[in-house]
DNA sequence: CATGAATGAGGATTCATTCAT
DNA sequence: AATGAATGAATCCTCATTCAT
């Protein structure tokens, strides 16, 4: 029946709009300062409806995170695939660019990924969901490890421990994104975000190419 | 008068103990889950007294931050000075190590430095104090810029924009510290924090040494 | 039509299953802590259906009560009939035993009979239904009055006011049941429920037999 | 200092007024339908103040109960003492009358004593307080046991188990009070509360006097 | 008849902040 | 200066009830 299909669609629609409202508000005011009331209001549903779709405020955040991470991983994987034919260092550049593009398009995710660390979060979110998030957040790293490993095999990179090298790479890029996240800090620093990011990629890759890089 | 001197000392003493109590509690439970009541109780003063010394809960955090940053800058400066006679790359290593040591000793600062970015924080803290914090947080960078610049002058580093290079360096190290902050993530990643940090320093310095590093 | 008959049966069936689910849940968690959702779920119907059969949560309770009371009255009446040939005091014992057996089998009714007293209950239940419940709850007493009256006529009991005597009897037994209802209290008191009940019956009957019992 | 003394008095005063407001509202609307807001309003304090004095709504009820029970026990003890010189049966009558007077004056306690039985109550009340309440609620019974035992020793009562007899007595009186508590039931029954109570006392004492009473 | 998604008025509790003493 | 009692707005969450399909 069409009715049923439409119902399903409306439900998904509503779920999306709640998630979207939460994304906006959590980002604008920070998770703690956003209220479930305001989420409901912006999503144009009642407060009860929010709880119909998500068991708690924290769970709302968790879904936001998971959704974001899954999208990110998908984009990273596709970037890797596209660059499969290129040299390892070019592939790594592709990966880094995809990473950048993602957070450039959706800068909100960054602070959220960090918010997840705090204690109370784990308690208020179904364990299963939490597990999924951690899994997802590892997948990006796994991709990078693969590329570095290939680079080592191909003689492009000279690092004894590809896993550590990938971590380093990943961490450094996160650092740049985080640093440039805050408008004030961006202004203070007086360097362009994208330019800084690309310099970092170049420097790191250059650092990985020579011998004894990560003893 | 001695009385006056004693009074002054007691006041400083009390201020310190409030700050100390706040530090402990904010770190243990996170800023939002710590209450002013609990701070007062642990500092063994009344709640009113807390407000006598600090205009708001956020201001308490701001002072904690400022205090921490000042200590950090002092340590960095001293590390720089100690290494003044060494080559620029060695000096940068010294700086990086001092940075690491600081956060290794007081790992709690890290999350707070990040918390500062959030919206409501700025509103609840005297603008002047906020400004001071930003200033302080830039001073570390300034130190690094100086070292890089000297390295360029000495022909050790080959980067056209020392400021950008220093930023990159700093951001990358922050990224490592942040990544390894969370116990779960540390476990997932399976790499030692200090080793990862040192590899990053090595890789970055190596990257800075060659030509066309940060075009 | 067979269809019609089946429909009727299904409706009764469904009604029963809702009532049964409510009984279980109200008893397990107390009326206030049980939710209509949980009743619907356990009865395997939708929440809307519950409201199709019962106008409110309170009405659900009222029907439970009424149903229980009707069953009780039936059992009491049958106990009376069975003992019709015996002496009045023996008949009264039979009645008391039937009363005990009923609450021993379904101890949950007791607290609910009491819950009914509370204010909001009357407002949320159709007046007619409420009236029926009160009527039913009186019928047991009427039975007891009849037996006592017969006892007076036969010279077995010596009380000028059979109605009052029956009330007294009834109230006393209720008191025992109520006292022994709570596990903690039962433990504290350190007396067996059935033994206490039977002693009460004996003592009361003995008290009714002599002269000047309820002046 | 006078100031301090006055402060203390005011605190006690406020505590009392909150307790009093709670008593009224819990009784008028039932515990579940009374709100902490309404308690605060009637006590003419803010909601926060209520929580300053009592850790939870349930604790408020617990204190009401404890206070009531302690007053009751005190009155029962004093009734016993006054009647120390009289025969055991007269002393028991005194005790019963004091019991009646208490609930006649403060009929609210009765429903509360019962409310305590429900599950969630125990969880929301400090264990220590709960224990105290149970203790208190036993003391009345202990008094009755003492009197009955003396009656047995004096040859006035002929019951092998004074403890059971006292329970029975107590339970029966509770039953009468409970039955007559509800206005509607009182009307239905058509018997005067006090008269019914006194008849019960007479009948029970008479029942205890003869032989084989509670074999 | 039956469904179950949506509602939204409450409810208990917390806590930063004030202020009379 | 120091106290700590009082405040009350704010917050998350619940759940009986309705109603379009």
Tab-separated table of C-alpha atoms (C1' of nucleotides) in Angstrom, chain A residues 11 14 45-49 52-53, chain E residues 3-11:
chain	number	residue	atom	x	y	z
A	11	UNK	CA	9.101	8.814	9.773
A	14	UNK	CA	11.027	13.417	10.847
A	45	UNK	CA	7.891	18.551	16.578
A	46	UNK	CA	6.862	18.189	20.172
A	47	UNK	CA	9.313	17.349	22.864
A	48	UNK	CA	7.729	13.954	23.305
A	49	UNK	CA	8.402	13.151	19.692
A	52	UNK	CA	10.029	8.815	20.560
A	53	UNK	CA	12.951	8.699	18.211
E	3	DT	C1'	-3.379	1.216	15.122
E	4	DG	C1'	0.574	3.767	16.831
E	5	DA	C1'	2.589	8.240	15.954
E	6	DA	C1'	2.263	12.570	18.012
E	7	DT	C1'	1.311	15.481	21.655
E	8	DG	C1'	2.433	18.699	25.524
E	9	DA	C1'	1.242	19.568	30.067
E	10	DG	C1'	3.456	18.369	33.976
E	11	DG	C1'	6.898	16.593	37.425
